[in-house]
Amino acid sequence: MDLHDSAEQAQFRAGLREWLRQQPAGQAQMGSWNKALHEAGYAGLTWPQKYGGRGLSPVYQGIFAEECALADAPDQLNVIGLNMVGPTLIRYGTDTQQKKHLNAILAGEHIFCQGFSEPEAGTDLASIRTRARPTADGWVIEGEKLWSSYASFADYCLLLARTDPEVAKHRGITCFLLDMRSPGVTVRPLRQINGESDFGQIILENAFVPHECVVGPVDNGWQVALATLAHERGTFGITLTARLSVQFGRLLATVREMGKQDDPLVRDEVARLHVELSALRWTGYRALTSLEETGEPGPESSVLKLQWSQTHQRLTKLALRLLGPGALLDGAGSYWDGYWQAQVLRSRGNSIEGGTSEILKGVIAERIAGLPRSR
Ligand SMILES: Cc1cc2nc3c(=O)[nH]c(=O)nc-3n(C[C@H](O)[C@H](O)[C@H](O)COP(=O)(O)OP(=O)(O)OC[C@H]3O[C@@H](n4cnc5c(N)ncnc54)[C@H](O)[C@@H]3O)c2cc1C
């Protein structure tokens, strides 16, 4: 593993850094950010050129994540489309589906959400109960999806539904491209602990999906879902670590602001976080190497996700403790305009989203420590 940028990578990094520096500070609208990135050639870096991407290796996606975090760039509204749905359609989509969606995903014109989880099917995703029944022209879908990020903004949903309830649960599932504006589709935003509504519940009452919106083989949606989930883990470790380094810098600023830089207990915690952050960075580079070599995210990505969520939660809690009464959202003596409270509250979901901590520990035990399978 060579930790230095090659000449081409250094050039790419410098160009991107300069471009980010030139972007207007108010470019905070997530949707317009997608468009700006696309126009500048920074959307779909790893997608094949044939599908409108740049055909670059995952290292470039890592550089992109690092530089965007350093520049405090906005999140991309179409993150699910770009990172998960696009690559899934490239592998399993029909020509018509690819023509309809791929360019529009890159341009931020088709915003996607992911309709996998249900009230009784999160970790045990294969237990989904949303039903799709065949009709002459397509499928009629009935059921409920939960925790779908960006559901309120989405134009389309990559949806899993049960098409054959008589077979074993991993079989008889089909993947669909659902138009979120179809009759029978209702989105109820879910209010989170931090007051925002980044995700929602999708109620499906006889929602119609035509045959041409089936992704991959009918009754073989499990295979499609596994490919989608593998893409979710792709280079996300680098993205998360890069954002965490920026937050660590803000923590140091908070420590100084509160005059706690000489407090031995605070120094001890800061040093521990620094060590963990460094370990995360190197693990991220190992995961990237494995992705470069095999095309698949290795088990390092589970270590990264688990450790990142714990470090993030500890870091944000320390910041809040340092602020003391200054953590109040308003009033005299309030610091950071509620930034750290928002981070603490949002970080609670980190140990659930993208694979819960318990599940990740199981993966690490079996795939890294070589312990016997639990079932
Ligand atoms: C911020 C956020 C965004 C999300 N975005 C999306 C999205 O866009 N689309 C989508 O489809 N879903 C999304 N989800 C849902 C997410 O995928 C699920 O919450 C997750 O899979 C866990 O499922 P669950 O909530 O049903 O919990 P459960 O699966 O019911 O788990 C409950 C508890 O039991 C533990 N547990 C379960 N099974 C085992 C086991 N076999 N061994 C040990 N422990 C176990 C879990 O670790 C957990 O602690 C999101 C969730 C969050 C928090």
mmCIF file of C-alpha atoms in Angstrom, residues 11 34 58 76 97 166 169 230 232 263 288 339 352 355 361:
data_model
loop_
_atom_site.group_PDB
_atom_site.id
_atom_site.type_symbol
_atom_site.label_atom_id
_atom_site.label_comp_id
_atom_site.label_asym_id
_atom_site.label_seq_id
_atom_site.Cartn_x
_atom_site.Cartn_y
_atom_site.Cartn_z
ATOM 1 C CA GLN A 11 -3.050 16.770 -9.761
ATOM 2 C CA ASN A 34 -25.191 17.777 -6.876
ATOM 3 C CA PRO A 58 -11.811 4.094 -5.767
ATOM 4 C CA GLN A 76 -25.097 15.424 -1.570
ATOM 5 C CA GLN A 97 -33.596 1.765 -17.070
ATOM 6 C CA GLU A 166 -44.556 -19.524 -0.567
ATOM 7 C CA LYS A 169 -37.616 -15.968 2.764
ATOM 8 C CA ALA A 230 -22.024 -3.832 -0.867
ATOM 9 C CA GLU A 232 -23.027 1.296 0.394
ATOM 10 C CA ASP A 263 -6.763 19.861 32.084
ATOM 11 C CA LEU A 288 -9.445 1.132 0.085
ATOM 12 C CA TYR A 339 -23.656 22.613 16.611
ATOM 13 C CA ILE A 352 -27.756 1.584 13.849
ATOM 14 C CA GLY A 355 -25.398 -2.183 9.901
ATOM 15 C CA LYS A 361 -19.193 -7.353 15.872
#
